[in-house]
Short mmCIF file of C-alpha atoms in Angstrom, two decimals:
data_model
loop_
_atom_site.label_atom_id
_atom_site.label_comp_id
_atom_site.label_asym_id
_atom_site.label_seq_id
_atom_site.Cartn_x
_atom_site.Cartn_y
_atom_site.Cartn_z
CA UNK A 774 23.29 -6.51 -24.80
CA UNK A 775 22.95 -9.92 -24.13
CA UNK A 776 21.32 -11.63 -21.37
CA UNK A 777 20.21 -14.97 -20.09
CA UNK A 778 18.54 -16.30 -16.74
CA UNK A 779 19.24 -19.32 -14.39
CA UNK A 780 16.70 -20.63 -11.98
CA UNK A 781 18.91 -21.11 -8.82
CA UNK A 782 15.49 -21.82 -7.11
CA UNK A 783 11.61 -21.20 -7.35
CA UNK A 784 12.24 -17.72 -5.77
CA UNK A 785 15.87 -16.81 -6.91
CA UNK A 786 17.36 -16.14 -10.42
CA UNK A 787 20.97 -15.54 -11.38
CA UNK A 788 20.81 -13.09 -14.38
CA UNK A 789 24.38 -13.31 -16.50
CA UNK A 790 24.54 -9.75 -19.30
CA UNK A 791 27.02 -9.13 -21.70
CA UNK A 792 27.43 -5.67 -22.29
CA UNK A 793 29.34 -4.39 -25.97
CA UNK A 794 31.80 -1.68 -24.73
CA UNK A 795 30.50 0.35 -27.25
CA UNK A 796 27.01 0.65 -25.19
CA UNK A 797 29.13 2.17 -22.35
CA UNK A 798 29.81 5.51 -24.44
CA UNK A 799 27.08 7.37 -22.59
CA UNK A 800 28.11 6.24 -19.13
CA UNK A 801 31.80 6.88 -20.22
CA UNK A 802 30.79 10.74 -21.36
CA UNK A 803 29.03 11.11 -18.23
CA UNK A 804 32.16 10.28 -16.02
CA UNK A 805 34.31 12.46 -17.86
CA UNK A 806 32.14 15.03 -17.23
CA UNK A 807 31.71 14.51 -13.56
CA UNK A 808 35.01 14.13 -12.82
CA UNK A 809 36.07 17.55 -14.81
CA UNK A 810 33.86 18.84 -12.16
CA UNK A 811 35.29 17.78 -9.31
CA UNK A 812 39.24 17.98 -10.02
CA UNK A 813 41.33 20.68 -11.15
CA UNK A 814 44.56 20.51 -13.08
CA UNK A 815 46.41 23.41 -13.79
CA UNK A 816 46.92 24.91 -17.39
CA UNK A 817 42.90 23.90 -18.22
CA UNK A 818 39.44 26.06 -16.97
CA UNK A 819 37.55 24.06 -14.92
CA UNK A 820 35.21 21.36 -16.90
CA UNK A 821 37.87 21.73 -19.55
CA UNK A 822 40.18 18.74 -19.30
CA UNK A 823 40.40 16.35 -21.77
CA UNK A 824 39.50 12.95 -21.63
CA UNK A 825 43.49 11.80 -22.04
CA UNK A 826 44.47 14.08 -19.41
CA UNK A 827 42.13 12.87 -16.86
CA UNK A 828 43.61 9.44 -17.67
CA UNK A 829 47.05 10.11 -17.34
CA UNK A 830 46.58 12.01 -14.19
CA UNK A 831 43.77 9.87 -12.60
CA UNK A 832 43.78 6.85 -14.33
CA UNK A 833 41.75 5.26 -16.60
CA UNK A 834 40.34 2.45 -13.93
CA UNK A 835 38.92 5.42 -12.05
CA UNK A 836 36.64 6.58 -15.07
CA UNK A 837 35.56 2.87 -15.93
CA UNK A 838 34.60 2.41 -11.96
CA UNK A 839 32.56 5.60 -12.25
CA UNK A 840 30.99 4.61 -15.75
CA UNK A 841 30.20 1.02 -14.90
CA UNK A 842 28.46 2.24 -11.41
CA UNK A 843 26.66 4.76 -13.70
CA UNK A 844 25.76 1.84 -15.88
CA UNK A 845 24.88 -1.18 -14.11
CA UNK A 846 21.24 -0.11 -12.79
CA UNK A 847 20.31 0.41 -16.91
CA UNK A 848 21.53 -2.75 -18.01
CA UNK A 849 20.44 -4.73 -14.85
CA UNK A 850 17.02 -3.29 -15.36
CA UNK A 851 17.03 -3.78 -19.08
CA UNK A 852 17.86 -7.40 -18.65
CA UNK A 853 14.92 -7.36 -15.91
CA UNK A 854 12.02 -6.44 -18.05
CA UNK A 855 13.30 -8.41 -21.11
CA UNK A 856 13.19 -11.76 -19.31
CA UNK A 857 10.25 -10.36 -17.57
CA UNK A 858 10.96 -11.18 -14.13
CA UNK A 859 8.82 -9.72 -11.20
CA UNK A 860 11.98 -9.21 -9.01
CA UNK A 861 11.72 -8.72 -5.10
CA UNK A 862 14.59 -6.81 -3.34
CA UNK A 863 17.87 -5.50 -4.47
CA UNK A 864 20.17 -7.73 -6.56
CA UNK A 865 23.62 -8.92 -5.46
CA UNK A 866 25.73 -8.09 -8.78
CA UNK A 867 29.21 -9.33 -9.29
CA UNK A 868 31.38 -8.10 -12.13
CA UNK A 869 32.91 -10.98 -13.38
CA UNK A 870 34.78 -9.08 -16.42
CA UNK A 871 35.59 -5.63 -17.59
CA UNK A 872 37.72 -5.17 -20.65
CA UNK A 873 38.89 -2.03 -21.70
CA UNK A 874 37.63 -1.12 -25.02
CA UNK A 875 36.04 -4.65 -25.22
CA UNK A 876 33.24 -5.94 -23.00
CA UNK A 877 31.58 -5.49 -19.56
CA UNK A 878 29.88 -8.96 -18.29
CA UNK A 879 28.39 -9.08 -14.85
CA UNK A 880 25.89 -11.72 -12.95
CA UNK A 881 23.09 -10.56 -10.70
CA UNK A 882 21.30 -12.65 -8.32
CA UNK A 883 17.99 -11.48 -7.11
CA UNK A 884 15.00 -12.85 -5.41
CA UNK A 885 11.53 -13.22 -7.81
CA UNK A 886 8.17 -13.82 -6.82
CA UNK A 887 7.40 -17.78 -7.39
CA UNK A 888 4.63 -18.89 -9.84
CA UNK A 889 1.60 -19.84 -8.07
CA UNK A 890 -0.85 -22.03 -9.47
CA UNK A 891 -4.54 -20.87 -7.91
CA UNK A 892 -6.06 -24.15 -7.26
CA UNK A 893 -10.33 -24.35 -7.34
CA UNK A 894 -11.40 -22.53 -4.47
CA UNK A 895 -15.50 -22.90 -4.78
CA UNK A 896 -14.75 -26.71 -2.64
CA UNK A 897 -13.78 -24.75 0.16
CA UNK A 898 -16.04 -24.85 3.52
CA UNK A 899 -15.79 -23.37 6.97
CA UNK A 900 -17.52 -22.98 10.16
CA UNK A 901 -18.29 -19.75 12.05
CA UNK A 902 -19.74 -18.69 14.91
CA UNK A 903 -23.66 -18.36 14.93
CA UNK A 904 -25.11 -14.78 15.61
CA UNK A 905 -26.93 -15.09 19.04
CA UNK A 906 -27.73 -12.14 21.45
CA UNK A 907 -29.33 -13.24 24.25
CA UNK A 908 -31.23 -11.43 27.06
CA UNK A 909 -27.85 -11.46 29.36
CA UNK A 910 -26.02 -9.54 26.54
CA UNK A 911 -28.53 -7.07 26.18
CA UNK A 912 -28.66 -6.71 29.83
CA UNK A 913 -24.53 -6.50 30.23
CA UNK A 914 -24.86 -3.55 27.45
CA UNK A 915 -27.64 -1.61 28.98
CA UNK A 916 -25.78 -1.98 32.09
CA UNK A 917 -22.49 -0.71 30.91
CA UNK A 918 -24.26 2.40 29.51
CA UNK A 919 -26.18 2.64 32.94
CA UNK A 920 -23.02 3.10 34.30
CA UNK A 921 -21.51 5.58 32.29
CA UNK A 922 -24.17 7.89 33.52
CA UNK A 923 -23.51 7.44 37.62
CA UNK A 924 -23.26 9.95 39.92
CA UNK A 925 -20.94 10.43 42.60
CA UNK A 926 -21.27 12.10 46.15
CA UNK A 927 -18.71 12.40 48.61
CA UNK A 928 -19.54 10.28 51.85
CA UNK A 929 -17.65 10.31 55.37
CA UNK A 930 -16.82 6.88 55.96
CA UNK A 931 -13.79 4.36 54.72
CA UNK A 932 -13.39 3.27 51.16
CA UNK A 933 -15.32 0.45 49.98
CA UNK A 934 -15.34 -1.61 46.53
CA UNK A 935 -17.24 0.49 43.84
CA UNK A 936 -16.10 4.13 45.22
CA UNK A 937 -14.34 6.67 43.58
CA UNK A 938 -11.15 7.96 45.76
CA UNK A 939 -9.38 11.07 45.17
CA UNK A 940 -5.77 10.20 46.18
CA UNK A 941 -2.29 11.81 46.02
CA UNK A 942 0.56 9.16 45.14
CA UNK A 943 4.32 9.15 45.93
CA UNK A 944 6.66 6.52 44.47
CA UNK A 945 10.19 5.33 45.22
CA UNK A 946 12.72 3.34 44.10
CA UNK A 947 15.76 2.25 46.58
CA UNK A 948 14.50 4.90 48.72
CA UNK A 949 14.85 7.65 46.31
CA UNK A 950 11.53 9.63 45.30
CA UNK A 951 10.93 9.54 41.40
CA UNK A 952 11.16 12.91 39.81
CA UNK A 953 7.83 11.68 37.80
CA UNK A 954 6.59 9.48 40.70
CA UNK A 955 4.48 12.02 42.68
CA UNK A 956 0.72 12.78 41.54
CA UNK A 957 -1.75 14.74 43.64
CA UNK A 958 -5.77 14.62 43.23
CA UNK A 959 -6.30 11.52 40.87
CA UNK A 960 -9.43 10.07 40.63
CA UNK A 961 -9.09 6.27 40.98
CA UNK A 962 -12.29 3.95 40.78
CA UNK A 963 -11.70 1.09 43.26
CA UNK A 964 -11.60 -2.13 41.73
CA UNK A 965 -11.44 -1.09 38.25
CA UNK A 966 -7.84 -2.07 37.83
CA UNK A 967 -6.90 1.16 36.02
CA UNK A 968 -3.83 1.94 38.45
CA UNK A 969 -1.28 0.01 39.83
CA UNK A 970 -1.41 -3.63 40.72
CA UNK A 971 -2.19 -3.79 45.12
CA UNK A 972 -3.85 -0.40 44.83
CA UNK A 973 -7.19 -1.82 45.51
CA UNK A 974 -6.51 -3.28 48.81
CA UNK A 975 -4.29 -0.70 49.91
CA UNK A 976 -6.97 2.10 50.07
CA UNK A 977 -10.09 -0.44 50.84
CA UNK A 978 -10.87 0.52 54.55
CA UNK A 979 -9.13 3.84 54.69
CA UNK A 980 -11.05 7.16 55.57
CA UNK A 981 -10.35 10.69 54.12
CA UNK A 982 -6.68 11.55 55.38
CA UNK A 983 -5.70 8.41 56.04
CA UNK A 984 -2.88 6.89 53.71
CA UNK A 985 -1.12 3.03 53.16
CA UNK A 986 1.93 2.05 51.65
CA UNK A 987 2.18 -0.89 49.46
CA UNK A 988 4.75 -2.27 46.80
CA UNK A 989 4.05 -2.39 43.22
CA UNK A 990 5.71 -2.92 39.71
CA UNK A 991 5.24 0.27 37.73
CA UNK A 992 3.52 0.22 34.48
CA UNK A 993 5.09 3.13 33.07
CA UNK A 994 7.63 6.32 33.37
CA UNK A 995 11.52 6.40 33.75
CA UNK A 996 11.32 3.45 36.04
CA UNK A 997 8.88 1.26 34.27
CA UNK A 998 9.37 -2.61 35.26
CA UNK A 999 11.11 -1.60 38.56
CA UNK A 1000 9.63 -2.53 41.86
CA UNK A 1001 8.27 0.44 44.01
CA UNK A 1002 7.39 1.36 47.32
CA UNK A 1003 4.16 3.54 46.71
CA UNK A 1004 2.70 5.54 49.35
CA UNK A 1005 -0.98 6.24 48.62
CA UNK A 1006 -3.32 8.82 50.43
CA UNK A 1007 -7.09 9.57 49.93
CA UNK A 1008 -8.33 13.09 50.04
CA UNK A 1009 -11.58 12.09 49.42
CA UNK A 1010 -14.22 9.07 49.21
CA UNK A 1011 -17.31 9.30 46.72
CA UNK A 1012 -19.52 6.90 46.48
CA UNK A 1013 -21.46 5.73 43.26
CA UNK A 1014 -25.35 6.16 42.37
CA UNK A 1015 -26.40 4.48 39.69
CA UNK A 1016 -30.09 5.92 37.77
CA UNK A 1017 -32.87 3.64 37.92
CA UNK A 1018 -33.40 1.62 35.04
CA UNK A 1019 -36.80 3.22 33.65
CA UNK A 1020 -37.95 5.14 30.96
CA UNK A 1021 -36.24 8.44 32.69
CA UNK A 1022 -33.28 6.69 31.89
CA UNK A 1023 -33.62 5.83 28.90
CA UNK A 1024 -34.36 9.62 27.88
CA UNK A 1025 -31.43 10.45 29.68
CA UNK A 1026 -29.17 7.95 27.82
CA UNK A 1027 -30.59 7.73 24.42
CA UNK A 1028 -32.58 9.23 21.64
CA UNK A 1029 -35.47 6.75 22.99
CA UNK A 1030 -38.57 7.37 25.23
CA UNK A 1031 -38.66 3.93 26.72
CA UNK A 1032 -36.58 1.35 28.32
CA UNK A 1033 -38.04 -0.87 25.73
CA UNK A 1034 -36.86 0.82 22.91
CA UNK A 1035 -33.57 0.98 24.30
CA UNK A 1036 -32.91 -2.57 24.77
CA UNK A 1037 -34.70 -3.23 21.21
CA UNK A 1038 -31.68 -0.64 20.13
CA UNK A 1039 -29.24 -2.55 21.80
CA UNK A 1040 -30.46 -5.93 20.78
CA UNK A 1041 -29.85 -4.54 17.20
CA UNK A 1042 -26.35 -3.10 17.97
CA UNK A 1043 -25.28 -6.33 19.09
CA UNK A 1044 -26.28 -8.08 16.13
CA UNK A 1045 -24.57 -5.65 13.91
CA UNK A 1046 -21.46 -6.19 15.95
CA UNK A 1047 -21.72 -10.04 15.69
CA UNK A 1048 -22.52 -9.99 12.14
CA UNK A 1049 -19.67 -8.13 11.46
CA UNK A 1050 -17.33 -10.42 13.50
CA UNK A 1051 -18.89 -13.54 11.90
CA UNK A 1052 -17.55 -12.10 8.61
CA UNK A 1053 -14.43 -11.33 9.78
CA UNK A 1054 -13.94 -14.92 10.55
CA UNK A 1055 -15.49 -16.46 7.75
CA UNK A 1056 -12.81 -14.08 6.07
CA UNK A 1057 -9.67 -15.27 8.13
CA UNK A 1058 -10.75 -18.91 8.49
CA UNK A 1059 -11.32 -19.16 4.46
CA UNK A 1060 -8.00 -17.67 4.08
CA UNK A 1061 -6.32 -20.21 5.90
CA UNK A 1062 -8.06 -23.06 4.02
CA UNK A 1063 -7.03 -21.19 0.63
CA UNK A 1064 -3.34 -21.05 1.91
CA UNK A 1065 -3.68 -24.76 2.67
CA UNK A 1066 -4.54 -25.00 -1.21
CA UNK A 1067 -1.81 -23.39 -2.42
CA UNK A 1068 2.06 -24.43 -2.35
CA UNK A 1069 3.65 -20.95 -1.97
CA UNK A 1070 7.93 -21.24 -1.63
CA UNK A 1071 9.01 -18.25 0.30
CA UNK A 1072 12.43 -16.25 -0.41
CA UNK A 1073 14.88 -16.74 1.97
CA UNK A 1074 15.81 -13.17 2.40
CA UNK A 1075 12.46 -11.41 1.89
CA UNK A 1076 11.31 -14.04 5.03
CA UNK A 1077 14.64 -12.63 6.87
CA UNK A 1078 13.73 -8.86 6.38
CA UNK A 1079 9.98 -9.40 7.30
CA UNK A 1080 11.37 -11.27 10.38
CA UNK A 1081 13.75 -8.44 10.97
CA UNK A 1082 10.90 -5.81 10.41
CA UNK A 1083 8.40 -7.22 12.49
CA UNK A 1084 10.80 -7.57 15.57
CA UNK A 1085 12.14 -3.93 14.81
CA UNK A 1086 8.55 -2.44 15.08
CA UNK A 1087 7.61 -4.02 17.96
CA UNK A 1088 10.60 -3.27 20.28
CA UNK A 1089 10.75 0.16 18.90
CA UNK A 1090 7.33 1.40 18.28
CA UNK A 1091 4.73 -0.56 20.22
CA UNK A 1092 6.76 -1.06 23.51
CA UNK A 1093 8.69 1.37 23.60
CA UNK A 1094 5.23 3.59 23.75
CA UNK A 1095 4.09 1.50 26.39
CA UNK A 1096 7.41 1.41 28.22
CA UNK A 1097 8.45 -1.98 28.09
CA UNK A 1098 11.38 -3.55 26.45
CA UNK A 1099 11.56 -7.07 24.86
CA UNK A 1100 12.16 -9.04 27.84
CA UNK A 1101 9.77 -7.25 30.09
CA UNK A 1102 7.00 -8.28 27.23
CA UNK A 1103 8.29 -11.83 26.94
CA UNK A 1104 7.96 -12.18 30.87
CA UNK A 1105 4.38 -10.67 31.00
CA UNK A 1106 3.34 -12.98 28.11
CA UNK A 1107 4.80 -15.90 29.75
CA UNK A 1108 6.71 -16.94 26.59
CA UNK A 1109 10.40 -18.03 25.87
CA UNK A 1110 12.54 -16.07 22.80
CA UNK A 1111 12.60 -19.24 21.04
CA UNK A 1112 8.73 -19.38 21.47
CA UNK A 1113 8.82 -15.57 20.34
CA UNK A 1114 10.94 -16.12 17.50
CA UNK A 1115 8.84 -19.43 16.24
CA UNK A 1116 5.76 -17.11 16.51
CA UNK A 1117 7.08 -14.54 14.85
CA UNK A 1118 8.29 -16.43 11.77
CA UNK A 1119 5.17 -18.34 11.18
CA UNK A 1120 3.32 -15.08 11.26
CA UNK A 1121 5.78 -13.51 8.76
CA UNK A 1122 5.32 -16.68 6.25
CA UNK A 1123 1.72 -16.19 6.57
CA UNK A 1124 2.20 -12.68 5.77
CA UNK A 1125 4.32 -13.58 2.68
CA UNK A 1126 2.17 -16.62 1.30
CA UNK A 1127 -1.10 -14.29 1.93
CA UNK A 1128 0.32 -11.39 -0.36
CA UNK A 1129 1.43 -13.58 -2.85
CA UNK A 1130 -1.32 -15.45 -3.33
CA UNK A 1131 -3.85 -12.84 -3.27
CA UNK A 1132 -2.10 -10.93 -5.60
CA UNK A 1133 -1.88 -13.96 -7.82
CA UNK A 1134 -6.09 -14.02 -7.64
CA UNK A 1135 -5.57 -10.15 -8.20
CA UNK A 1136 -3.88 -10.70 -11.81
CA UNK A 1137 -5.73 -13.79 -12.84
CA UNK A 1138 -9.56 -12.16 -12.32
CA UNK A 1139 -7.94 -8.90 -13.40
CA UNK A 1140 -9.26 -6.85 -10.25
CA UNK A 1141 -8.94 -2.98 -10.22
CA UNK A 1142 -9.58 -0.28 -7.66
CA UNK A 1143 -11.44 2.51 -8.46
CA UNK A 1144 -10.77 6.29 -6.86
CA UNK A 1145 -13.87 5.36 -4.69
CA UNK A 1146 -12.69 2.43 -3.11
CA UNK A 1147 -9.31 3.83 -2.74
CA UNK A 1148 -10.54 7.08 -0.61
CA UNK A 1149 -13.21 4.87 1.38
CA UNK A 1150 -10.11 2.56 2.35
CA UNK A 1151 -7.98 5.88 3.15
CA UNK A 1152 -10.59 7.07 5.16
CA UNK A 1153 -10.99 3.81 7.14
CA UNK A 1154 -7.07 3.53 7.68
CA UNK A 1155 -7.08 7.48 8.83
CA UNK A 1156 -10.17 6.67 11.35
CA UNK A 1157 -8.05 3.66 12.62
CA UNK A 1158 -4.87 5.42 13.06
CA UNK A 1159 -6.20 8.79 14.54
CA UNK A 1160 -4.88 10.84 12.15
CA UNK A 1161 -7.36 13.14 10.25
CA UNK A 1162 -8.39 12.27 6.47
CA UNK A 1163 -5.85 14.60 5.23
CA UNK A 1164 -3.47 14.13 7.27
CA UNK A 1165 -3.06 10.54 6.98
CA UNK A 1166 -3.74 11.14 2.98
CA UNK A 1167 -0.39 13.68 3.07
CA UNK A 1168 1.64 10.76 5.07
CA UNK A 1169 0.76 7.95 2.36
CA UNK A 1170 1.76 10.41 -0.28
CA UNK A 1171 5.21 11.66 1.06
CA UNK A 1172 6.17 8.27 2.16
CA UNK A 1173 5.28 7.07 -1.15
CA UNK A 1174 2.55 4.50 -0.06
CA UNK A 1175 -0.13 4.93 -2.42
CA UNK A 1176 0.69 1.59 -3.98
CA UNK A 1177 0.70 0.07 -0.86
CA UNK A 1178 -3.34 0.96 -0.24
CA UNK A 1179 -3.82 0.07 -3.79
CA UNK A 1180 -2.96 -3.15 -3.09
CA UNK A 1181 -4.45 -3.53 0.49
CA UNK A 1182 -8.00 -2.80 -1.28
CA UNK A 1183 -7.29 -5.20 -4.27
CA UNK A 1184 -6.59 -8.36 -2.13
CA UNK A 1185 -9.13 -6.99 -0.09
CA UNK A 1186 -11.46 -7.75 -3.19
CA UNK A 1187 -9.45 -11.03 -3.94
CA UNK A 1188 -10.06 -12.34 -0.78
CA UNK A 1189 -13.87 -11.57 -0.88
CA UNK A 1190 -14.11 -13.21 -4.05
CA UNK A 1191 -12.83 -16.63 -2.36
CA UNK A 1192 -15.44 -16.03 0.37
CA UNK A 1193 -17.92 -15.59 -1.94
CA UNK A 1194 -17.28 -18.72 -3.84
CA UNK A 1195 -16.91 -20.45 -0.55
CA UNK A 1196 -19.17 -22.40 2.16
CA UNK A 1197 -19.98 -20.80 5.19
CA UNK A 1198 -22.08 -22.36 7.87
CA UNK A 1199 -22.38 -21.35 11.37
CA UNK A 1200 -22.04 -23.76 14.74
CA UNK A 1201 -25.82 -24.27 14.18
CA UNK A 1202 -25.29 -26.16 11.03
CA UNK A 1203 -26.98 -22.81 8.89
CA UNK A 1204 -25.50 -21.47 6.00
CA UNK A 1205 -24.20 -17.82 6.36
CA UNK A 1206 -25.47 -15.58 3.59
CA UNK A 1207 -22.66 -12.87 3.44
CA UNK A 1208 -24.31 -11.23 0.76
CA UNK A 1209 -26.73 -9.79 3.61
CA UNK A 1210 -23.69 -7.64 4.46
CA UNK A 1211 -23.21 -4.41 2.70
CA UNK A 1212 -20.64 -5.22 0.06
CA UNK A 1213 -18.46 -2.32 0.60
CA UNK A 1214 -18.31 -3.45 4.47
CA UNK A 1215 -17.38 -7.18 3.30
CA UNK A 1216 -14.69 -5.85 0.89
CA UNK A 1217 -13.25 -3.43 3.29
CA UNK A 1218 -13.25 -5.70 5.79
CA UNK A 1219 -11.54 -8.11 3.71
CA UNK A 1220 -8.70 -5.34 2.86
CA UNK A 1221 -8.06 -5.15 6.78
CA UNK A 1222 -7.81 -8.76 7.05
CA UNK A 1223 -4.98 -8.84 4.61
CA UNK A 1224 -3.32 -5.53 5.91
CA UNK A 1225 -0.83 -7.70 7.57
CA UNK A 1226 0.85 -8.43 4.29
CA UNK A 1227 4.71 -7.30 4.13
CA UNK A 1228 5.55 -4.52 2.56
CA UNK A 1229 8.69 -6.19 1.65
CA UNK A 1230 6.58 -8.53 -0.80
CA UNK A 1231 4.92 -5.54 -1.72
CA UNK A 1232 4.99 -5.39 -5.77
CA UNK A 1233 7.94 -5.02 -7.30
CA UNK A 1234 7.33 -2.15 -10.29
CA UNK A 1235 9.18 0.25 -8.40
CA UNK A 1236 12.25 -2.52 -7.69
CA UNK A 1237 12.67 -3.47 -11.39
CA UNK A 1238 14.03 -0.22 -11.84
CA UNK A 1239 16.46 -0.33 -8.90
CA UNK A 1240 19.87 -1.60 -8.74
#
């Protein structure tokens, strides 16, 4: 077999392959064997029909077609490996010449990873938010904890803001009561905004036993997005009572003996949260600066596939779970279809570039992922998905996504390397030492920051073996 490579553009090549006919022998034998098992010829036992009889009865062309289909993936893979190409996706194959007994010639056009030069990134400088926790922040955190320990007691008066009411609901669309539009004994805190738009105004001022009717757009169910006439009946009004902010509350709501200790712990927790947010912000901004430094051509087909994948996931998974379609989602977001398409394309381009650049860094720096790092990443991904580690690991293996997770961790380590070499200052002009953060958490945070990279661009080792 002989092959040659022609570069069509920085992300696409054309392979020209010439195969001497004798190299098709194994595929021809397999083709005759396969046809032998599928057909019946009088006078011959099944599977024992001579090749010349198959040629006479069914045509040599059918045999050649079967043999070529069997042989192409092998010869394509050999050509890819010989040229040391890093291919993306499936090739477009065109058989240019097939002469029985002489030769098989074909071309294969395929996207490839572009050659990327990683520049010196030690000069990157970014600014992040300063870690500042005010007394007001602590007050808010303690007040939220206090709200969780509020008690309620029924009152015989009209409902007011902050009260917890027990209500019955009935929704009608076009005068018909919806099958899933009736609910009884629903507990609702007035002012929480957790139910329908307009319900707060409807129930305020109602005493137990009273009802009101209002119009609202349904957020879920069989008539999601439609205007409904909703009747709400208040069956009970309960006033919320907050505990006193004192040492007794601290002992009730935490492991601390005094309110002062509880506030000190709240300050520490808020500082840790803001430090984590600061580190995440640093990773995102360093990544943006890095991408600005590198010229990364994006394969058109890969970009098209990534855009379609993102749209499909949004429409059929995320929005579907919310009972929305794309049109309603755009209306809520206040965006046009053109704006949505532009944003989706921008995100897809960034995802592809991120993966290409960080993968190049992984290779250049010879970064490896050990079992401990992979397990830690898997545990975090399982927690964020709401699955147990065992369930998540089983799903990863079944869907052949182990290498996907390995890639996420490796790219996270590459990004952490760039962040470490960069200068990070806060809004007060102070240098931020991210080494103070736990190294595992910093690397993990970097991995999470790169998870948006597209699966379509995921390493091509498997794809090299497919035609």
